[in-house]
Amino acid sequence: MKIIEYQACYKKQVEHIAMMTSSKAMVDPIHAKFTLAMYADPYLDHGIAYLIEDQGSIYGYILCASNYLSFMSHKEEILNKMPPAYHKRALKEWTIYAKYQEHYPAHLHIDLLKETRGMHLGTQLMQTLIQKLKEVCRVQAHGKAF
């Protein structure tokens, strides 16, 4: 197993893992739409994503918004993709993120399928992401856009 950068060809597999690791998404189709719209697709479209890959199959991921304010510029797009019944919950969660964004502008989601747990792959995902965020910070410090 190895860590790779996200590629669009893996989107369905990433979404499947998001469903498998959600407490309600597999049994409630409306919650499934919310799960993808809130915790997966926006990060694939506008964030940083690394995957655990083995022979073309994905076993886990780490999805990250490196900058809360930049990520929130897509708020309307994200809300439009989720069931309206979940808009209030999304806004509440984003309010929580906002409290910390000044000192901790990045936030992430990490999910692993059960068969990969205990193999230190989550640690490898975190280390890979931390290296990427350090690069982003260096670039931003030099006045270049990421």
PDB file of C-alpha atoms in Angstrom:
ATOM      1  CA  MET A   1       0.000   0.000   0.000  1.00  0.00           C
ATOM      2  CA  LYS A   2       1.177   3.482  -0.787  1.00  0.00           C
ATOM      3  CA  ILE A   3       0.093   7.093  -0.353  1.00  0.00           C
ATOM      4  CA  ILE A   4      -0.829   8.895  -3.570  1.00  0.00           C
ATOM      5  CA  GLU A   5      -2.264  12.291  -4.447  1.00  0.00           C
ATOM      6  CA  TYR A   6      -5.948  12.286  -5.290  1.00  0.00           C
ATOM      7  CA  GLN A   7      -6.881  11.766  -8.927  1.00  0.00           C
ATOM      8  CA  ALA A   8     -10.429  12.158 -10.266  1.00  0.00           C
ATOM      9  CA  CYS A   9     -10.510   8.514 -11.386  1.00  0.00           C
ATOM     10  CA  TYR A  10     -10.705   7.572  -7.678  1.00  0.00           C
ATOM     11  CA  LYS A  11     -13.669   9.826  -6.803  1.00  0.00           C
ATOM     12  CA  LYS A  12     -16.266   7.030  -6.589  1.00  0.00           C
ATOM     13  CA  GLN A  13     -13.971   4.964  -4.361  1.00  0.00           C
ATOM     14  CA  VAL A  14     -13.365   7.941  -2.053  1.00  0.00           C
ATOM     15  CA  GLU A  15     -17.113   8.561  -1.882  1.00  0.00           C
ATOM     16  CA  HIS A  16     -17.683   4.882  -1.081  1.00  0.00           C
ATOM     17  CA  ILE A  17     -15.248   5.100   1.840  1.00  0.00           C
ATOM     18  CA  ALA A  18     -17.017   8.245   3.065  1.00  0.00           C
ATOM     19  CA  MET A  19     -20.247   6.245   3.074  1.00  0.00           C
ATOM     20  CA  MET A  20     -18.707   3.183   4.727  1.00  0.00           C
ATOM     21  CA  THR A  21     -17.177   5.215   7.551  1.00  0.00           C
ATOM     22  CA  SER A  22     -20.269   7.332   8.247  1.00  0.00           C
ATOM     23  CA  SER A  23     -22.548   6.234  11.037  1.00  0.00           C
ATOM     24  CA  LYS A  24     -25.752   6.968   9.093  1.00  0.00           C
ATOM     25  CA  ALA A  25     -24.948   7.339   5.401  1.00  0.00           C
ATOM     26  CA  MET A  26     -25.311   3.654   4.512  1.00  0.00           C
ATOM     27  CA  VAL A  27     -28.846   3.476   5.900  1.00  0.00           C
ATOM     28  CA  ASP A  28     -30.218   6.940   5.113  1.00  0.00           C
ATOM     29  CA  PRO A  29     -29.952   8.140   1.478  1.00  0.00           C
ATOM     30  CA  ILE A  30     -30.591  11.778   2.429  1.00  0.00           C
ATOM     31  CA  HIS A  31     -27.832  11.660   5.036  1.00  0.00           C
ATOM     32  CA  ALA A  32     -25.593  10.057   2.405  1.00  0.00           C
ATOM     33  CA  LYS A  33     -26.018  13.110   0.155  1.00  0.00           C
ATOM     34  CA  PHE A  34     -25.167  15.365   3.085  1.00  0.00           C
ATOM     35  CA  THR A  35     -22.091  13.288   3.964  1.00  0.00           C
ATOM     36  CA  LEU A  36     -20.693  13.578   0.436  1.00  0.00           C
ATOM     37  CA  ALA A  37     -21.585  17.252   0.074  1.00  0.00           C
ATOM     38  CA  MET A  38     -20.144  18.208   3.471  1.00  0.00           C
ATOM     39  CA  TYR A  39     -17.211  15.908   4.139  1.00  0.00           C
ATOM     40  CA  ALA A  40     -15.926  14.579   0.825  1.00  0.00           C
ATOM     41  CA  ASP A  41     -16.663  16.314  -2.460  1.00  0.00           C
ATOM     42  CA  PRO A  42     -15.737  19.908  -1.504  1.00  0.00           C
ATOM     43  CA  TYR A  43     -12.295  18.744  -0.414  1.00  0.00           C
ATOM     44  CA  LEU A  44     -11.812  16.770  -3.609  1.00  0.00           C
ATOM     45  CA  ASP A  45     -12.872  19.793  -5.655  1.00  0.00           C
ATOM     46  CA  HIS A  46     -11.172  22.591  -3.675  1.00  0.00           C
ATOM     47  CA  GLY A  47      -8.739  21.091  -1.206  1.00  0.00           C
ATOM     48  CA  ILE A  48      -5.822  18.757  -0.750  1.00  0.00           C
ATOM     49  CA  ALA A  49      -6.397  15.007  -0.832  1.00  0.00           C
ATOM     50  CA  TYR A  50      -4.156  11.985  -0.381  1.00  0.00           C
ATOM     51  CA  LEU A  51      -5.251   8.390  -0.712  1.00  0.00           C
ATOM     52  CA  ILE A  52      -4.129   4.971   0.445  1.00  0.00           C
ATOM     53  CA  GLU A  53      -3.865   2.983  -2.771  1.00  0.00           C
ATOM     54  CA  ASP A  54      -3.029  -0.620  -3.538  1.00  0.00           C
ATOM     55  CA  GLN A  55      -3.349  -2.129  -7.011  1.00  0.00           C
ATOM     56  CA  GLY A  56      -5.937   0.446  -8.102  1.00  0.00           C
ATOM     57  CA  SER A  57      -8.105   0.179  -5.005  1.00  0.00           C
ATOM     58  CA  ILE A  58      -8.469   2.894  -2.383  1.00  0.00           C
ATOM     59  CA  TYR A  59      -8.539   1.992   1.317  1.00  0.00           C
ATOM     60  CA  GLY A  60      -8.527   5.387   2.997  1.00  0.00           C
ATOM     61  CA  TYR A  61      -7.930   9.069   2.585  1.00  0.00           C
ATOM     62  CA  ILE A  62      -7.088  12.362   4.172  1.00  0.00           C
ATOM     63  CA  LEU A  63      -8.953  15.394   2.840  1.00  0.00           C
ATOM     64  CA  CYS A  64      -7.903  18.897   3.834  1.00  0.00           C
ATOM     65  CA  ALA A  65      -8.875  22.503   3.364  1.00  0.00           C
ATOM     66  CA  SER A  66      -5.567  24.296   3.821  1.00  0.00           C
ATOM     67  CA  ASN A  67      -7.246  27.657   4.388  1.00  0.00           C
ATOM     68  CA  TYR A  68     -10.682  28.031   5.964  1.00  0.00           C
ATOM     69  CA  LEU A  69     -11.479  31.398   4.384  1.00  0.00           C
ATOM     70  CA  SER A  70     -10.571  30.227   0.904  1.00  0.00           C
ATOM     71  CA  PHE A  71     -12.562  27.028   1.427  1.00  0.00           C
ATOM     72  CA  MET A  72     -15.598  28.991   2.616  1.00  0.00           C
ATOM     73  CA  SER A  73     -15.614  30.978  -0.619  1.00  0.00           C
ATOM     74  CA  HIS A  74     -17.309  27.821  -1.986  1.00  0.00           C
ATOM     75  CA  LYS A  75     -19.985  27.750   0.727  1.00  0.00           C
ATOM     76  CA  GLU A  76     -22.956  28.368  -1.598  1.00  0.00           C
ATOM     77  CA  GLU A  77     -21.773  25.691  -4.025  1.00  0.00           C
ATOM     78  CA  ILE A  78     -21.460  23.211  -1.154  1.00  0.00           C
ATOM     79  CA  LEU A  79     -24.882  24.062   0.266  1.00  0.00           C
ATOM     80  CA  ASN A  80     -26.484  23.692  -3.168  1.00  0.00           C
ATOM     81  CA  LYS A  81     -25.222  20.105  -3.372  1.00  0.00           C
ATOM     82  CA  MET A  82     -26.691  18.985  -0.052  1.00  0.00           C
ATOM     83  CA  PRO A  83     -30.280  18.408   1.034  1.00  0.00           C
ATOM     84  CA  PRO A  84     -31.786  21.668   2.388  1.00  0.00           C
ATOM     85  CA  ALA A  85     -32.700  19.906   5.630  1.00  0.00           C
ATOM     86  CA  TYR A  86     -28.956  19.784   6.425  1.00  0.00           C
ATOM     87  CA  HIS A  87     -28.082  23.429   5.690  1.00  0.00           C
ATOM     88  CA  LYS A  88     -28.517  24.467   9.323  1.00  0.00           C
ATOM     89  CA  ARG A  89     -26.184  21.683  10.489  1.00  0.00           C
ATOM     90  CA  ALA A  90     -23.559  22.636   7.896  1.00  0.00           C
ATOM     91  CA  LEU A  91     -23.688  26.302   8.904  1.00  0.00           C
ATOM     92  CA  LYS A  92     -23.353  25.322  12.570  1.00  0.00           C
ATOM     93  CA  GLU A  93     -20.264  23.183  11.853  1.00  0.00           C
ATOM     94  CA  TRP A  94     -18.670  25.935   9.770  1.00  0.00           C
ATOM     95  CA  THR A  95     -19.262  28.357  12.641  1.00  0.00           C
ATOM     96  CA  ILE A  96     -17.261  26.034  14.872  1.00  0.00           C
ATOM     97  CA  TYR A  97     -14.448  25.873  12.288  1.00  0.00           C
ATOM     98  CA  ALA A  98     -14.484  29.679  12.057  1.00  0.00           C
ATOM     99  CA  LYS A  99     -13.699  30.048  15.775  1.00  0.00           C
ATOM    100  CA  TYR A 100     -10.326  28.401  15.216  1.00  0.00           C
ATOM    101  CA  GLN A 101      -9.437  29.521  11.708  1.00  0.00           C
ATOM    102  CA  GLU A 102      -7.203  32.423  12.716  1.00  0.00           C
ATOM    103  CA  HIS A 103      -4.713  30.174  14.521  1.00  0.00           C
ATOM    104  CA  TYR A 104      -5.565  26.903  12.778  1.00  0.00           C
ATOM    105  CA  PRO A 105      -6.674  27.734   9.228  1.00  0.00           C
ATOM    106  CA  ALA A 106      -6.515  24.142   7.969  1.00  0.00           C
ATOM    107  CA  HIS A 107      -9.028  21.438   8.785  1.00  0.00           C
ATOM    108  CA  LEU A 108      -9.232  17.848   7.646  1.00  0.00           C
ATOM    109  CA  HIS A 109     -11.144  14.609   7.457  1.00  0.00           C
ATOM    110  CA  ILE A 110      -9.411  11.261   7.605  1.00  0.00           C
ATOM    111  CA  ASP A 111     -11.093   7.910   7.075  1.00  0.00           C
ATOM    112  CA  LEU A 112      -9.669   4.412   6.764  1.00  0.00           C
ATOM    113  CA  LEU A 113     -11.400   1.152   5.988  1.00  0.00           C
ATOM    114  CA  LYS A 114     -11.237  -1.290   8.892  1.00  0.00           C
ATOM    115  CA  GLU A 115      -8.828  -3.655   7.146  1.00  0.00           C
ATOM    116  CA  THR A 116      -6.132  -0.944   7.057  1.00  0.00           C
ATOM    117  CA  ARG A 117      -6.339   0.127  10.679  1.00  0.00           C
ATOM    118  CA  GLY A 118      -3.314  -0.620  12.822  1.00  0.00           C
ATOM    119  CA  MET A 119      -0.952  -0.466   9.836  1.00  0.00           C
ATOM    120  CA  HIS A 120       0.222   3.122  10.566  1.00  0.00           C
ATOM    121  CA  LEU A 121      -1.318   4.309   7.294  1.00  0.00           C
ATOM    122  CA  GLY A 122      -3.193   7.091   9.080  1.00  0.00           C
ATOM    123  CA  THR A 123       0.133   8.309  10.436  1.00  0.00           C
ATOM    124  CA  GLN A 124       1.613   8.206   6.932  1.00  0.00           C
ATOM    125  CA  LEU A 125      -1.353  10.180   5.585  1.00  0.00           C
ATOM    126  CA  MET A 126      -0.873  12.793   8.317  1.00  0.00           C
ATOM    127  CA  GLN A 127       2.875  13.045   7.651  1.00  0.00           C
ATOM    128  CA  THR A 128       2.254  13.453   3.918  1.00  0.00           C
ATOM    129  CA  LEU A 129      -0.341  16.149   4.530  1.00  0.00           C
ATOM    130  CA  ILE A 130       1.871  17.995   7.017  1.00  0.00           C
ATOM    131  CA  GLN A 131       4.674  18.123   4.432  1.00  0.00           C
ATOM    132  CA  LYS A 132       2.226  19.524   1.860  1.00  0.00           C
ATOM    133  CA  LEU A 133       0.939  22.144   4.301  1.00  0.00           C
ATOM    134  CA  LYS A 134       4.520  23.197   5.055  1.00  0.00           C
ATOM    135  CA  GLU A 135       5.036  23.700   1.306  1.00  0.00           C
ATOM    136  CA  VAL A 136       1.819  25.720   1.091  1.00  0.00           C
ATOM    137  CA  CYS A 137       2.980  27.914   4.000  1.00  0.00           C
ATOM    138  CA  ARG A 138       6.392  28.471   2.393  1.00  0.00           C
ATOM    139  CA  VAL A 139       4.782  29.475  -0.895  1.00  0.00           C
ATOM    140  CA  GLN A 140       2.320  31.792   0.837  1.00  0.00           C
ATOM    141  CA  ALA A 141       5.118  33.341   2.890  1.00  0.00           C
ATOM    142  CA  HIS A 142       6.877  34.268  -0.334  1.00  0.00           C
ATOM    143  CA  GLY A 143       3.767  35.991  -1.679  1.00  0.00           C
ATOM    144  CA  LYS A 144       2.886  33.405  -4.287  1.00  0.00           C
ATOM    145  CA  ALA A 145      -0.601  32.004  -4.658  1.00  0.00           C
ATOM    146  CA  PHE A 146      -1.126  28.305  -4.017  1.00  0.00           C
TER     147      PHE A 146
END
